[in-house]
Amino acid sequence: MSMHSSGELSLLQSLGQLSAPELRRLLAEHLTRQKLGLYWERNAIEHDQALNANVVLPRLVADWSYTPEGCTEHRNLIIEGDNFDSLRLLRATHAGKVRVIYIDPPYNTGNKDWVYNDSYVGANDRWRHSQWLEFLYQRLTLARDLLTADGVILVSINDENRARLELLMDEVFPGRRLGSLVWRTKDTGNDLTQRFSHVHEHVLVYANSGFAFNGRATDRSKFRNPDEDPRGDWSPQPLTKAHSYIDRENTYYPIQDPSTGYWYPCDPNRVWAYASEAVIRRLCKGDEMAAQTALAALRSDSMEALIAKKLIYFPPCKPEEVMHFATKAELLAALKAGKGPVLPKKKTPLLRVDLPDLDFWVGKPIAPGRPSRKEHWTAKPEAERLAPVSSWIAGMNENSEDDDVESVLLRSARGGVATEEVKNVLGSKAFPYPKPLSLIKGLLSQATRPGDTVLDFFAGSGTTGQAVLELNAEDGGQRRFILCSSTEATAKEPYKNLCRDVCAERLRRVSQGYAGKPGYTPAQGGEFAYLQLDKLDWADVALDATADHAALMLALRHAAAVPAALNSTPVRPVAKGADWLMVLCPTMDDQALRALCELPAQYAINRLVVYAPRPKTLSAWLAERGVEAQVHPLREALTPGQGGRS
Ligand SMILES: C[S@@+](CC[C@H](N)C(=O)[O-])C[C@H]1O[C@@H](n2cnc3c(N)ncnc32)[C@H](O)[C@@H]1O
């Protein structure tokens, strides 16, 4: 393994012959080069095959595809092979078409859980971290080109490698970081001999500018009108902020309901969320100019303005519940006896002997309830009411009844559940460390829309595929999945085929229905094409690429679906538009030419797009017969988008 690229090597070898000014220039260049970001030993490790070293072409394996009765084409794909090649293929067929990518790559644990250039990378490998970064860099840069303008990539990673991966993601997706979610993976910790209990993982989120999480549609039933507000239904919003009276003394003040005259103490642990005009004026000590300036600088209405606009709701109470303390001594005695005003649910005291301005409360009627801010149903468009995803993934039974949690909580089972989920489908412990369905479903329910294409290029046991099927069944969506998986075959286990026997088999059983669960119809996504990859040298494409290769490439690129069975008719329709039909015409014999002429009437279209071996001749021949056609060379079906050579 060489430490340096060939350019650097020749420079190093020639250092002795360089002049002093040359050396000075090089040193200055070296010292001033910008260094912010992630560096890994790219030159010290053997690179993956060059991007355009050869041409990757798909081959349909009908026997391993899932084609139930009535299924004529496949919208879902399972692609077997090193994902570097799968991604190269997808870049040629699906550039800018994938809305959501979820991946759960090998975590670089040193447990020989991933292969680089056909050999496992173990814990003691000198270049372990660099090889892992380079491995992911190569794949992420290819994947980046697949995303739609509003696309997003979500990446699972453990705590140990999060920082490294995040810097790498920053490099590949500059300025696209949205944030990260934290997922609690297990309930039990390790014993003390482990020194640290790792019970959480991360999901990094990077998105193109048009992306937004779905959030949550506002629950209309939470909007009511108990006080017959003429503006219509409203929902109560918290009027307080999580700051103590010591941190925010200016927003710690009593408020009064003008219609009843009752007073409401501020919670000393959560002050009001709005400033008070009265407090501002008091602080400005009669300087009206200063008061006006401070009021104009407020970013929202003052509490007095909200009350005047009747946007504060004071809950009704019975007169006998209202407290009165005629003297300070009476007040202090009540507070000491725990009989002062308290928060309705938590019962924590609102007034305490150590709090300032207790004199204010002597002789005032103190109401028991808590005021809230009204948000009217019509006040905001629905889109603005949608809340973003919060930064952590809660457990299935975790309580989220906290006032502060306005955003959507994703929920996921712990990691161990996932092993059972795969076992339930495949009958044995077929896969180590899959992700729980609820985790991926939760992420996809927030990140996808019903028509989206979802890609997982570290598919493993295929959890992402099952999550897509379940989501579609729940909301009637038409999401489709593309799963890429390696075989994990090694010299020791040359016949191992994880992609076929675990990933595809799981999706087949889930689609058919298992353990009493109903399956999925082809219309619901219960089908998939199983593709293997052929790699051809550029020079051999003309000779070795087959008509099936060309038909599949065209179908993937233009129809986003592949035929369930490839036929060998002289002309093969591959995609259809409103007034055009795309056909592959691999050989130009009489039968093929006759069939071409019949197509416009047969398919009720005006124009043909034909891929054929001798485009100029065919174009002239069709024109003579009055058939409007655009004829491309056969090679254009195979090579566009493959590396930089096409
Ligand atoms: C952590 S697992 C993913 C598990 C998956 N999320 C699930 O729920 O089953 C990572 C997977 O990536 C696969 N893998 C590793 N290197 C790969 C490569 N170069 N191409 C394709 N798959 C690869 C491994 O075989 C493994 O199955």
mmCIF file of N, CA and C and ligand atoms in Angstrom, residues 81-84 102 104-106 113-115 135 139 431 433-435 440 456-463 484-486 488 498 506, ligand 1:
data_model
loop_
_atom_site.group_PDB
_atom_site.id
_atom_site.type_symbol
_atom_site.label_atom_id
_atom_site.label_comp_id
_atom_site.label_asym_id
_atom_site.label_seq_id
_atom_site.Cartn_x
_atom_site.Cartn_y
_atom_site.Cartn_z
ATOM 1 N N GLY A 81 -25.586 -7.182 -4.935
ATOM 2 C CA GLY A 81 -24.215 -6.844 -5.310
ATOM 3 C C GLY A 81 -23.636 -5.793 -4.396
ATOM 4 N N ASP A 82 -22.372 -5.481 -4.622
ATOM 5 C CA ASP A 82 -21.745 -4.397 -3.868
ATOM 6 C C ASP A 82 -22.510 -3.113 -4.197
ATOM 7 N N ASN A 83 -22.880 -2.386 -3.165
ATOM 8 C CA ASN A 83 -23.722 -1.212 -3.423
ATOM 9 C C ASN A 83 -22.995 -0.115 -4.201
ATOM 10 N N PHE A 84 -21.680 -0.200 -4.264
ATOM 11 C CA PHE A 84 -20.946 0.754 -5.096
ATOM 12 C C PHE A 84 -21.411 0.607 -6.554
ATOM 13 N N TYR A 102 -32.767 6.011 3.210
ATOM 14 C CA TYR A 102 -32.439 5.647 4.600
ATOM 15 C C TYR A 102 -31.324 4.618 4.520
ATOM 16 N N ASP A 104 -28.374 2.290 6.966
ATOM 17 C CA ASP A 104 -27.891 1.820 8.259
ATOM 18 C C ASP A 104 -26.576 1.103 7.925
ATOM 19 N N PRO A 105 -25.518 1.881 7.671
ATOM 20 C CA PRO A 105 -24.291 1.256 7.168
ATOM 21 C C PRO A 105 -23.573 0.483 8.265
ATOM 22 N N PRO A 106 -22.595 -0.359 7.901
ATOM 23 C CA PRO A 106 -21.788 -0.998 8.941
ATOM 24 C C PRO A 106 -21.161 0.109 9.786
ATOM 25 N N ASP A 113 -17.453 -6.430 10.214
ATOM 26 C CA ASP A 113 -18.843 -6.407 9.761
ATOM 27 C C ASP A 113 -18.991 -5.737 8.405
ATOM 28 N N TRP A 114 -17.880 -5.465 7.758
ATOM 29 C CA TRP A 114 -18.005 -4.915 6.412
ATOM 30 C C TRP A 114 -16.753 -5.217 5.613
ATOM 31 N N VAL A 115 -16.962 -5.167 4.308
ATOM 32 C CA VAL A 115 -15.921 -5.600 3.381
ATOM 33 C C VAL A 115 -15.452 -4.409 2.571
ATOM 34 N N PHE A 135 -14.842 4.335 2.080
ATOM 35 C CA PHE A 135 -15.908 3.424 1.639
ATOM 36 C C PHE A 135 -17.246 4.177 1.595
ATOM 37 N N ARG A 139 -19.683 5.985 -1.701
ATOM 38 C CA ARG A 139 -21.083 5.630 -1.891
ATOM 39 C C ARG A 139 -22.005 6.831 -1.683
ATOM 40 N N PHE A 431 -30.646 -12.825 10.879
ATOM 41 C CA PHE A 431 -29.861 -11.625 10.600
ATOM 42 C C PHE A 431 -29.455 -10.937 11.904
ATOM 43 N N TYR A 433 -28.534 -7.880 14.246
ATOM 44 C CA TYR A 433 -28.748 -6.435 14.399
ATOM 45 C C TYR A 433 -29.560 -5.755 13.289
ATOM 46 N N PRO A 434 -30.762 -6.253 12.994
ATOM 47 C CA PRO A 434 -31.612 -5.464 12.096
ATOM 48 C C PRO A 434 -32.150 -4.262 12.869
ATOM 49 N N LYS A 435 -32.774 -3.352 12.157
ATOM 50 C CA LYS A 435 -33.401 -2.207 12.823
ATOM 51 C C LYS A 435 -34.879 -2.540 13.047
ATOM 52 N N ILE A 440 -37.922 2.570 11.434
ATOM 53 C CA ILE A 440 -37.854 2.991 10.023
ATOM 54 C C ILE A 440 -39.223 3.496 9.559
ATOM 55 N N ASP A 456 -32.760 2.165 0.111
ATOM 56 C CA ASP A 456 -31.881 1.751 1.208
ATOM 57 C C ASP A 456 -30.766 0.938 0.570
ATOM 58 N N PHE A 457 -29.551 1.501 0.548
ATOM 59 C CA PHE A 457 -28.484 0.763 -0.127
ATOM 60 C C PHE A 457 -27.576 -0.003 0.837
ATOM 61 N N PHE A 458 -28.006 -0.109 2.105
ATOM 62 C CA PHE A 458 -27.409 -1.085 3.028
ATOM 63 C C PHE A 458 -28.582 -1.875 3.610
ATOM 64 N N ALA A 459 -29.338 -2.525 2.734
ATOM 65 C CA ALA A 459 -30.671 -3.012 3.111
ATOM 66 C C ALA A 459 -30.645 -4.151 4.127
ATOM 67 N N GLY A 460 -29.569 -4.937 4.187
ATOM 68 C CA GLY A 460 -29.497 -6.034 5.160
ATOM 69 C C GLY A 460 -30.685 -6.962 5.028
ATOM 70 N N SER A 461 -31.507 -7.029 6.096
ATOM 71 C CA SER A 461 -32.638 -7.961 6.088
ATOM 72 C C SER A 461 -33.876 -7.364 5.411
ATOM 73 N N GLY A 462 -33.774 -6.138 4.910
ATOM 74 C CA GLY A 462 -34.892 -5.573 4.135
ATOM 75 C C GLY A 462 -35.962 -4.885 4.969
ATOM 76 N N THR A 463 -35.621 -4.468 6.187
ATOM 77 C CA THR A 463 -36.619 -3.810 7.053
ATOM 78 C C THR A 463 -37.260 -2.610 6.349
ATOM 79 N N CYS A 484 -30.745 -2.330 -1.879
ATOM 80 C CA CYS A 484 -29.485 -2.872 -2.403
ATOM 81 C C CYS A 484 -28.841 -3.668 -1.288
ATOM 82 N N SER A 485 -28.443 -4.881 -1.603
ATOM 83 C CA SER A 485 -27.831 -5.704 -0.563
ATOM 84 C C SER A 485 -26.717 -6.551 -1.152
ATOM 85 N N SER A 486 -25.677 -6.732 -0.363
ATOM 86 C CA SER A 486 -24.600 -7.612 -0.822
ATOM 87 C C SER A 486 -24.996 -9.060 -0.522
ATOM 88 N N GLU A 488 -22.816 -11.088 0.863
ATOM 89 C CA GLU A 488 -21.951 -11.432 2.003
ATOM 90 C C GLU A 488 -21.218 -12.746 1.760
ATOM 91 N N LEU A 498 -27.048 -13.448 1.121
ATOM 92 C CA LEU A 498 -27.900 -12.722 2.062
ATOM 93 C C LEU A 498 -29.017 -11.966 1.328
ATOM 94 N N ARG A 506 -37.516 -12.277 2.852
ATOM 95 C CA ARG A 506 -38.377 -11.578 3.821
ATOM 96 C C ARG A 506 -39.479 -10.809 3.098
HETATM 97 C C1 LIG B 1 -26.230 -2.781 9.655
HETATM 98 S S1 LIG B 1 -26.726 -3.781 8.370
HETATM 99 C C2 LIG B 1 -28.264 -3.097 7.857
HETATM 100 C C3 LIG B 1 -29.424 -3.711 8.569
HETATM 101 C C4 LIG B 1 -30.772 -3.247 8.076
HETATM 102 N N1 LIG B 1 -31.029 -1.882 8.419
HETATM 103 C C5 LIG B 1 -31.878 -4.126 8.626
HETATM 104 O O1 LIG B 1 -32.758 -3.632 9.322
HETATM 105 O O2 LIG B 1 -31.835 -5.322 8.357
HETATM 106 C C6 LIG B 1 -25.624 -3.330 7.106
HETATM 107 C C7 LIG B 1 -25.718 -4.211 5.903
HETATM 108 O O3 LIG B 1 -24.906 -3.659 4.884
HETATM 109 C C8 LIG B 1 -24.375 -4.719 4.138
HETATM 110 N N2 LIG B 1 -23.201 -4.237 3.402
HETATM 111 C C9 LIG B 1 -21.963 -4.000 3.855
HETATM 112 N N3 LIG B 1 -21.170 -3.593 2.847
HETATM 113 C C10 LIG B 1 -21.949 -3.559 1.736
HETATM 114 C C11 LIG B 1 -21.709 -3.215 0.390
HETATM 115 N N4 LIG B 1 -20.527 -2.795 -0.015
HETATM 116 N N5 LIG B 1 -22.727 -3.323 -0.488
HETATM 117 C C12 LIG B 1 -23.958 -3.742 -0.086
HETATM 118 N N6 LIG B 1 -24.244 -4.053 1.181
HETATM 119 C C13 LIG B 1 -23.249 -3.975 2.083
HETATM 120 C C14 LIG B 1 -24.052 -5.762 5.161
HETATM 121 O O4 LIG B 1 -24.027 -7.021 4.535
HETATM 122 C C15 LIG B 1 -25.223 -5.630 6.120
HETATM 123 O O5 LIG B 1 -26.226 -6.519 5.753
#
